[in-house]
Amino acid sequence: MAFDIRKIRADFPILSQEVNGKPLVYFDNAATTQKPLAVIDAEAGVYKTINSNIHRGVHHLSNVCTEAFEDARKKVAGFINADSSDEIIFTRGTTESVNLLSFSFGETFLKEGDEVILTEMEHHSNIVPWQLLAQRRGVAIKVVPVTDNGELDMQVFGELLNEKTRLVAVAHISNVMGTINPVEEIIALAHAADVPVMIDGAQAIHHLPVDVQKLNSDFYVFSGHKMYAPTGVGVLYGKRKWLEMMKPYQGGGEMIDKVSFSGTTFNDLPYKFEAGTPNYAGVIGLGAAIDYLQEQGLEEIWAYEHELFEYAKEKMQTVPGMRFVGQTANHTSVISFLLGHSHPFDVGTLLDKLGFALRTGHHCAQPLMDRFQISGTVRASFAFYNTKEEVDRLVEALLRVGSMLS
Amino acid sequence: MTIKEKQKEVIGEFAAFDDWMDKYSLLIELGNELDSFDEVHRQPQNLIEGCQSKVWLHAELNDGEIVFQGDSDAIIVKGIVALLLRVLSGHTPDEILESELFFIDEIGLKEHLSPTRSNGLVAMVKQIKAYALAFKAKMG
Ligand SMILES: Cc1ncc(COP(=O)(O)O)c(C=O)c1O
């Protein structure tokens, strides 16, 4: 393995603490990841040395801060290989990115009778904004079902695509099951029908290399906090041709060219979609997170995490009563499971007392829970600072918890 | 026994354990031993839906005392339900309304009664008091 795990763990100060008298094992990375010192220092450094409102001042600090902010935008563009940094819109997170898109794309292009295709495995963030749009404009939502083993039913997807379809919005990786969806194929099929595609990359961006041009995705959205960056920043990538046509989302400062009561003109990309003072300290922290990820190497991260994931799957399977929810060949970083007939809440509560941070519940994906007729799961999700020893300890803990609850 | 005495008794039983897993083993045992919930009362109006787990609560007035029945789909929650019922069931509306619940805190299960835990227990305690208030009004 290419990396020095001891050194990596030392970069994340939060990991070395005890919880309930036990060393913390943090397996809730799909909810949010921990931050390396490089990111913490970058964000704190803004407030210590260059804090000033951006894009406004003639003075030194404002210029330096603006440059650092725009530099981060270039890093994001480079990270996902966008054609231009004008195509990178900063938001508060995935949720705001989807809301922005559903509003601006919807107000610009959609009318009654049009259709948007989602899937049964979407996070609520990629469902509810579209439902709001559907209510506003009389648009219909079509849903691609999930098969028993947790994959998208691609045949139904092909059937749902039709001349009324205006957009497809789908998760790159499921936050519940870790299924890697065939986004290349989805995009190719949609484009063949002249339909643009938004990929929700919240669970993918930090696990595998993403090249939006190679993918040819029209929109790609993700959150900083799930990729080792500060919370409160996110990204909407969009192809220039779409962003230029789309109406603005929120109005305010920054996004305007000229304001008068007889009519206001809007700023160019990307500022047209960035009303108000942005979270520039968070954005600069996001830039630092990208530097950090690139230092480790996305390919190396993928290889390490995938090996860890396969190891966990194999070991966890040996626990009596273990049942995985969603088990496809093409899977990564997330394992959702049920233990015998135990309620996920019980399993999660006992694991917490043993020092493990796992998530229990419906994971903001109630339609998927309904699909599998369960009320929730226990979810272990991994990052590259996790180790096989931690997995071994989880297995030991699961054996203990399982016998207590049976 | 008064509500206060019962709480002290529970605290005493839990004091024997300082390991978390032992405390939870006892809770699980209490959950398993809880009198089964009368299926006729498993009605939507008796369901308290937490985000993570469900709690059922039914109350009847019997000779001026309220008798509660409860249940949960999560065994740890059910164990806490069992404790709450042991402490509060069989008391008059006034006794319940005047009671102060300190035992949950003392035995270290406070987190389960925090509003962020969303397991239905906070709403259950509120509902117990609401029943007491309603029965009190009825009794005039
Ligand atoms: C697939 C997916 N989409 C969207 C979101 C929402 O992200 P955020 O809460 O950062 O806006 C999440 C986060 O859990 C997610 O996993």
mmCIF file of N, CA, C and O in Angstrom, chain A residues 163-231:
data_model
loop_
_atom_site.group_PDB
_atom_site.id
_atom_site.type_symbol
_atom_site.label_atom_id
_atom_site.label_comp_id
_atom_site.label_asym_id
_atom_site.label_seq_id
_atom_site.Cartn_x
_atom_site.Cartn_y
_atom_site.Cartn_z
ATOM 1 N N GLU A 163 -39.719 11.822 -25.054
ATOM 2 C CA GLU A 163 -39.615 13.193 -25.595
ATOM 3 C C GLU A 163 -40.064 14.260 -24.590
ATOM 4 O O GLU A 163 -39.803 15.441 -24.774
ATOM 5 N N LYS A 164 -40.714 13.822 -23.484
ATOM 6 C CA LYS A 164 -41.113 14.801 -22.455
ATOM 7 C C LYS A 164 -40.028 14.987 -21.392
ATOM 8 O O LYS A 164 -40.093 15.894 -20.565
ATOM 9 N N THR A 165 -39.030 14.093 -21.383
ATOM 10 C CA THR A 165 -37.984 14.162 -20.357
ATOM 11 C C THR A 165 -37.115 15.396 -20.578
ATOM 12 O O THR A 165 -36.639 15.631 -21.687
ATOM 13 N N ARG A 166 -36.926 16.182 -19.509
ATOM 14 C CA ARG A 166 -36.103 17.395 -19.638
ATOM 15 C C ARG A 166 -34.789 17.300 -18.875
ATOM 16 O O ARG A 166 -33.861 18.050 -19.132
ATOM 17 N N LEU A 167 -34.747 16.394 -17.882
ATOM 18 C CA LEU A 167 -33.529 16.273 -17.087
ATOM 19 C C LEU A 167 -33.520 14.932 -16.360
ATOM 20 O O LEU A 167 -34.572 14.428 -15.981
ATOM 21 N N VAL A 168 -32.305 14.384 -16.175
ATOM 22 C CA VAL A 168 -32.118 13.204 -15.337
ATOM 23 C C VAL A 168 -31.215 13.631 -14.185
ATOM 24 O O VAL A 168 -30.195 14.278 -14.410
ATOM 25 N N ALA A 169 -31.605 13.296 -12.949
ATOM 26 C CA ALA A 169 -30.766 13.638 -11.790
ATOM 27 C C ALA A 169 -30.555 12.375 -10.978
ATOM 28 O O ALA A 169 -31.505 11.788 -10.457
ATOM 29 N N VAL A 170 -29.304 11.953 -10.846
ATOM 30 C CA VAL A 170 -29.027 10.643 -10.254
ATOM 31 C C VAL A 170 -27.744 10.686 -9.422
ATOM 32 O O VAL A 170 -26.802 11.420 -9.741
ATOM 33 N N ALA A 171 -27.738 9.877 -8.356
ATOM 34 C CA ALA A 171 -26.548 9.798 -7.498
ATOM 35 C C ALA A 171 -25.443 9.021 -8.199
ATOM 36 O O ALA A 171 -25.704 8.004 -8.843
ATOM 37 N N HIS A 172 -24.215 9.502 -8.048
ATOM 38 C CA HIS A 172 -23.071 8.759 -8.581
ATOM 39 C C HIS A 172 -22.875 7.492 -7.736
ATOM 40 O O HIS A 172 -22.750 6.401 -8.263
ATOM 41 N N ILE A 173 -22.880 7.688 -6.407
ATOM 42 C CA ILE A 173 -22.771 6.553 -5.478
ATOM 43 C C ILE A 173 -23.872 6.694 -4.430
ATOM 44 O O ILE A 173 -24.073 7.773 -3.884
ATOM 45 N N SER A 174 -24.570 5.593 -4.149
ATOM 46 C CA SER A 174 -25.651 5.615 -3.164
ATOM 47 C C SER A 174 -25.088 5.822 -1.759
ATOM 48 O O SER A 174 -24.160 5.123 -1.354
ATOM 49 N N ASN A 175 -25.681 6.755 -1.017
ATOM 50 C CA ASN A 175 -25.195 7.008 0.345
ATOM 51 C C ASN A 175 -25.626 5.912 1.316
ATOM 52 O O ASN A 175 -25.099 5.826 2.406
ATOM 53 N N VAL A 176 -26.558 5.067 0.906
ATOM 54 C CA VAL A 176 -27.021 3.999 1.791
ATOM 55 C C VAL A 176 -26.274 2.700 1.524
ATOM 56 O O VAL A 176 -25.855 2.009 2.439
ATOM 57 N N MET A 177 -26.109 2.367 0.246
ATOM 58 C CA MET A 177 -25.589 1.039 -0.099
ATOM 59 C C MET A 177 -24.190 1.074 -0.678
ATOM 60 O O MET A 177 -23.550 0.037 -0.813
ATOM 61 N N GLY A 178 -23.741 2.245 -1.086
ATOM 62 C CA GLY A 178 -22.428 2.329 -1.715
ATOM 63 C C GLY A 178 -22.411 1.879 -3.167
ATOM 64 O O GLY A 178 -21.353 1.780 -3.786
ATOM 65 N N THR A 179 -23.576 1.608 -3.721
ATOM 66 C CA THR A 179 -23.650 1.206 -5.129
ATOM 67 C C THR A 179 -23.061 2.296 -6.024
ATOM 68 O O THR A 179 -23.420 3.460 -5.893
ATOM 69 N N ILE A 180 -22.169 1.904 -6.905
ATOM 70 C CA ILE A 180 -21.652 2.858 -7.891
ATOM 71 C C ILE A 180 -22.547 2.743 -9.118
ATOM 72 O O ILE A 180 -22.580 1.692 -9.774
ATOM 73 N N ASN A 181 -23.272 3.788 -9.402
ATOM 74 C CA ASN A 181 -24.210 3.713 -10.521
ATOM 75 C C ASN A 181 -23.480 3.876 -11.864
ATOM 76 O O ASN A 181 -22.459 4.561 -11.940
ATOM 77 N N PRO A 182 -24.037 3.257 -12.903
ATOM 78 C CA PRO A 182 -23.389 3.337 -14.223
ATOM 79 C C PRO A 182 -23.647 4.705 -14.870
ATOM 80 O O PRO A 182 -24.404 4.823 -15.832
ATOM 81 N N VAL A 183 -22.998 5.731 -14.316
ATOM 82 C CA VAL A 183 -23.333 7.093 -14.752
ATOM 83 C C VAL A 183 -22.927 7.360 -16.202
ATOM 84 O O VAL A 183 -23.600 8.118 -16.909
ATOM 85 N N GLU A 184 -21.835 6.722 -16.665
ATOM 86 C CA GLU A 184 -21.430 6.923 -18.074
ATOM 87 C C GLU A 184 -22.556 6.477 -19.001
ATOM 88 O O GLU A 184 -22.915 7.170 -19.944
ATOM 89 N N GLU A 185 -23.076 5.292 -18.682
ATOM 90 C CA GLU A 185 -24.144 4.729 -19.508
ATOM 91 C C GLU A 185 -25.409 5.589 -19.426
ATOM 92 O O GLU A 185 -26.069 5.852 -20.436
ATOM 93 N N ILE A 186 -25.722 6.050 -18.220
ATOM 94 C CA ILE A 186 -26.914 6.885 -18.038
ATOM 95 C C ILE A 186 -26.781 8.169 -18.852
ATOM 96 O O ILE A 186 -27.717 8.595 -19.543
ATOM 97 N N ILE A 187 -25.597 8.765 -18.788
ATOM 98 C CA ILE A 187 -25.384 10.019 -19.507
ATOM 99 C C ILE A 187 -25.458 9.781 -21.020
ATOM 100 O O ILE A 187 -26.097 10.543 -21.751
ATOM 101 N N ALA A 188 -24.855 8.690 -21.470
ATOM 102 C CA ALA A 188 -24.870 8.409 -22.911
ATOM 103 C C ALA A 188 -26.302 8.193 -23.399
ATOM 104 O O ALA A 188 -26.705 8.744 -24.437
ATOM 105 N N LEU A 189 -27.079 7.423 -22.639
ATOM 106 C CA LEU A 189 -28.469 7.161 -23.030
ATOM 107 C C LEU A 189 -29.289 8.450 -23.030
ATOM 108 O O LEU A 189 -30.067 8.712 -23.954
ATOM 109 N N ALA A 190 -29.091 9.261 -21.990
ATOM 110 C CA ALA A 190 -29.853 10.505 -21.891
ATOM 111 C C ALA A 190 -29.477 11.450 -23.033
ATOM 112 O O ALA A 190 -30.351 12.045 -23.668
ATOM 113 N N HIS A 191 -28.187 11.560 -23.294
ATOM 114 C CA HIS A 191 -27.752 12.462 -24.363
ATOM 115 C C HIS A 191 -28.266 12.016 -25.728
ATOM 116 O O HIS A 191 -28.582 12.845 -26.582
ATOM 117 N N ALA A 192 -28.355 10.699 -25.893
ATOM 118 C CA ALA A 192 -28.896 10.196 -27.157
ATOM 119 C C ALA A 192 -30.336 10.670 -27.336
ATOM 120 O O ALA A 192 -30.827 10.797 -28.453
ATOM 121 N N ALA A 193 -31.017 10.949 -26.207
ATOM 122 C CA ALA A 193 -32.390 11.449 -26.270
ATOM 123 C C ALA A 193 -32.413 12.968 -26.072
ATOM 124 O O ALA A 193 -33.467 13.535 -25.789
ATOM 125 N N ASP A 194 -31.234 13.599 -26.163
ATOM 126 C CA ASP A 194 -31.129 15.058 -26.014
ATOM 127 C C ASP A 194 -31.508 15.562 -24.628
ATOM 128 O O ASP A 194 -32.056 16.656 -24.485
ATOM 129 N N VAL A 195 -31.248 14.762 -23.623
ATOM 130 C CA VAL A 195 -31.621 15.133 -22.257
ATOM 131 C C VAL A 195 -30.349 15.344 -21.432
ATOM 132 O O VAL A 195 -29.480 14.477 -21.415
ATOM 133 N N PRO A 196 -30.234 16.492 -20.750
ATOM 134 C CA PRO A 196 -29.060 16.703 -19.894
ATOM 135 C C PRO A 196 -29.169 15.934 -18.576
ATOM 136 O O PRO A 196 -30.256 15.537 -18.169
ATOM 137 N N VAL A 197 -28.011 15.757 -17.924
ATOM 138 C CA VAL A 197 -27.945 14.928 -16.713
ATOM 139 C C VAL A 197 -27.217 15.664 -15.596
ATOM 140 O O VAL A 197 -26.177 16.285 -15.817
ATOM 141 N N MET A 198 -27.794 15.585 -14.390
ATOM 142 C CA MET A 198 -27.105 16.058 -13.187
ATOM 143 C C MET A 198 -26.673 14.858 -12.370
ATOM 144 O O MET A 198 -27.479 13.975 -12.095
ATOM 145 N N ILE A 199 -25.411 14.836 -11.987
ATOM 146 C CA ILE A 199 -24.926 13.759 -11.127
ATOM 147 C C ILE A 199 -24.726 14.317 -9.720
ATOM 148 O O ILE A 199 -24.059 15.331 -9.532
ATOM 149 N N ASP A 200 -25.330 13.623 -8.727
ATOM 150 C CA ASP A 200 -25.112 13.966 -7.324
ATOM 151 C C ASP A 200 -23.871 13.199 -6.867
ATOM 152 O O ASP A 200 -23.930 12.000 -6.600
ATOM 153 N N GLY A 201 -22.773 13.920 -6.797
ATOM 154 C CA GLY A 201 -21.493 13.280 -6.494
ATOM 155 C C GLY A 201 -21.099 13.357 -5.032
ATOM 156 O O GLY A 201 -19.934 13.137 -4.693
ATOM 157 N N ALA A 202 -22.069 13.644 -4.144
ATOM 158 C CA ALA A 202 -21.747 13.833 -2.721
ATOM 159 C C ALA A 202 -20.953 12.664 -2.139
ATOM 160 O O ALA A 202 -20.059 12.863 -1.323
ATOM 161 N N GLN A 203 -21.263 11.442 -2.598
ATOM 162 C CA GLN A 203 -20.582 10.273 -2.034
ATOM 163 C C GLN A 203 -19.470 9.756 -2.935
ATOM 164 O O GLN A 203 -18.893 8.702 -2.654
ATOM 165 N N ALA A 204 -19.193 10.463 -4.006
ATOM 166 C CA ALA A 204 -18.219 9.936 -4.970
ATOM 167 C C ALA A 204 -16.946 10.772 -5.047
ATOM 168 O O ALA A 204 -15.854 10.235 -5.201
ATOM 169 N N ILE A 205 -17.099 12.062 -4.910
ATOM 170 C CA ILE A 205 -16.042 13.010 -5.259
ATOM 171 C C ILE A 205 -14.725 12.745 -4.529
ATOM 172 O O ILE A 205 -13.655 12.985 -5.071
ATOM 173 N N HIS A 206 -14.790 12.201 -3.315
ATOM 174 C CA HIS A 206 -13.574 11.975 -2.536
ATOM 175 C C HIS A 206 -13.116 10.524 -2.577
ATOM 176 O O HIS A 206 -12.134 10.166 -1.953
ATOM 177 N N HIS A 207 -13.871 9.682 -3.290
ATOM 178 C CA HIS A 207 -13.498 8.266 -3.333
ATOM 179 C C HIS A 207 -12.861 7.872 -4.653
ATOM 180 O O HIS A 207 -12.066 6.952 -4.701
ATOM 181 N N LEU A 208 -13.299 8.515 -5.729
ATOM 182 C CA LEU A 208 -12.743 8.110 -7.026
ATOM 183 C C LEU A 208 -12.509 9.346 -7.891
ATOM 184 O O LEU A 208 -13.157 10.370 -7.714
ATOM 185 N N PRO A 209 -11.563 9.240 -8.822
ATOM 186 C CA PRO A 209 -11.277 10.393 -9.667
ATOM 187 C C PRO A 209 -12.501 10.733 -10.524
ATOM 188 O O PRO A 209 -13.107 9.846 -11.109
ATOM 189 N N VAL A 210 -12.867 12.005 -10.536
ATOM 190 C CA VAL A 210 -14.017 12.435 -11.332
ATOM 191 C C VAL A 210 -13.533 13.419 -12.401
ATOM 192 O O VAL A 210 -12.851 14.389 -12.089
ATOM 193 N N ASP A 211 -13.870 13.113 -13.646
ATOM 194 C CA ASP A 211 -13.511 13.983 -14.766
ATOM 195 C C ASP A 211 -14.817 14.343 -15.476
ATOM 196 O O ASP A 211 -15.369 13.520 -16.220
ATOM 197 N N VAL A 212 -15.302 15.559 -15.206
ATOM 198 C CA VAL A 212 -16.639 15.889 -15.719
ATOM 199 C C VAL A 212 -16.679 15.957 -17.247
ATOM 200 O O VAL A 212 -17.733 15.714 -17.847
ATOM 201 N N GLN A 213 -15.531 16.250 -17.860
ATOM 202 C CA GLN A 213 -15.540 16.291 -19.331
ATOM 203 C C GLN A 213 -15.576 14.898 -19.920
ATOM 204 O O GLN A 213 -16.283 14.640 -20.902
ATOM 205 N N LYS A 214 -14.806 14.001 -19.299
ATOM 206 C CA LYS A 214 -14.812 12.623 -19.796
ATOM 207 C C LYS A 214 -16.185 11.989 -19.546
ATOM 208 O O LYS A 214 -16.738 11.307 -20.412
ATOM 209 N N LEU A 215 -16.723 12.263 -18.349
ATOM 210 C CA LEU A 215 -18.074 11.767 -18.041
ATOM 211 C C LEU A 215 -19.092 12.372 -18.984
ATOM 212 O O LEU A 215 -20.112 11.783 -19.290
ATOM 213 N N ASN A 216 -18.791 13.615 -19.383
ATOM 214 C CA ASN A 216 -19.706 14.400 -20.210
ATOM 215 C C ASN A 216 -20.995 14.729 -19.470
ATOM 216 O O ASN A 216 -22.062 14.842 -20.062
ATOM 217 N N SER A 217 -20.889 14.879 -18.130
ATOM 218 C CA SER A 217 -22.104 15.206 -17.376
ATOM 219 C C SER A 217 -22.362 16.709 -17.478
ATOM 220 O O SER A 217 -21.438 17.510 -17.540
ATOM 221 N N ASP A 218 -23.619 17.065 -17.535
ATOM 222 C CA ASP A 218 -23.981 18.472 -17.729
ATOM 223 C C ASP A 218 -23.860 19.242 -16.425
ATOM 224 O O ASP A 218 -23.503 20.418 -16.424
ATOM 225 N N PHE A 219 -24.187 18.562 -15.329
ATOM 226 C CA PHE A 219 -24.073 19.159 -14.004
ATOM 227 C C PHE A 219 -23.498 18.110 -13.060
ATOM 228 O O PHE A 219 -23.819 16.924 -13.184
ATOM 229 N N TYR A 220 -22.706 18.568 -12.109
ATOM 230 C CA TYR A 220 -22.150 17.653 -11.111
ATOM 231 C C TYR A 220 -22.121 18.420 -9.794
ATOM 232 O O TYR A 220 -21.598 19.537 -9.749
ATOM 233 N N VAL A 221 -22.701 17.854 -8.739
ATOM 234 C CA VAL A 221 -22.811 18.595 -7.469
ATOM 235 C C VAL A 221 -22.176 17.805 -6.327
ATOM 236 O O VAL A 221 -22.198 16.575 -6.326
ATOM 237 N N PHE A 222 -21.590 18.516 -5.378
ATOM 238 C CA PHE A 222 -21.026 17.842 -4.198
ATOM 239 C C PHE A 222 -20.834 18.820 -3.045
ATOM 240 O O PHE A 222 -20.968 20.033 -3.211
ATOM 241 N N SER A 223 -20.557 18.240 -1.859
ATOM 242 C CA SER A 223 -20.391 19.018 -0.623
ATOM 243 C C SER A 223 -18.935 18.996 -0.188
ATOM 244 O O SER A 223 -18.280 17.958 -0.262
ATOM 245 N N GLY A 224 -18.457 20.106 0.340
ATOM 246 C CA GLY A 224 -17.100 20.145 0.876
ATOM 247 C C GLY A 224 -16.922 19.235 2.082
ATOM 248 O O GLY A 224 -15.927 18.520 2.191
ATOM 249 N N HIS A 225 -17.910 19.252 2.981
ATOM 250 C CA HIS A 225 -17.696 18.563 4.266
ATOM 251 C C HIS A 225 -17.547 17.053 4.139
ATOM 252 O O HIS A 225 -17.056 16.405 5.054
ATOM 253 N N LYS A 226 -17.981 16.492 3.020
ATOM 254 C CA LYS A 226 -17.808 15.050 2.840
ATOM 255 C C LYS A 226 -16.484 14.719 2.162
ATOM 256 O O LYS A 226 -16.160 13.560 1.946
ATOM 257 N N MET A 227 -15.728 15.748 1.783
ATOM 258 C CA MET A 227 -14.434 15.516 1.131
ATOM 259 C C MET A 227 -13.313 16.181 1.929
ATOM 260 O O MET A 227 -12.394 16.726 1.361
ATOM 261 N N TYR A 228 -13.438 16.103 3.263
ATOM 262 C CA TYR A 228 -12.379 16.542 4.178
ATOM 263 C C TYR A 228 -12.246 18.062 4.253
ATOM 264 O O TYR A 228 -11.309 18.580 4.849
ATOM 265 N N ALA A 229 -13.181 18.779 3.651
ATOM 266 C CA ALA A 229 -13.155 20.245 3.665
ATOM 267 C C ALA A 229 -14.136 20.750 4.723
ATOM 268 O O ALA A 229 -14.916 19.977 5.273
ATOM 269 N N PRO A 230 -14.116 22.048 5.005
ATOM 270 C CA PRO A 230 -15.040 22.595 6.005
ATOM 271 C C PRO A 230 -16.501 22.422 5.591
ATOM 272 O O PRO A 230 -16.811 22.273 4.411
ATOM 273 N N THR A 231 -17.374 22.457 6.576
ATOM 274 C CA THR A 231 -18.800 22.412 6.281
ATOM 275 C C THR A 231 -19.261 23.801 5.833
ATOM 276 O O THR A 231 -18.603 24.802 6.102
#
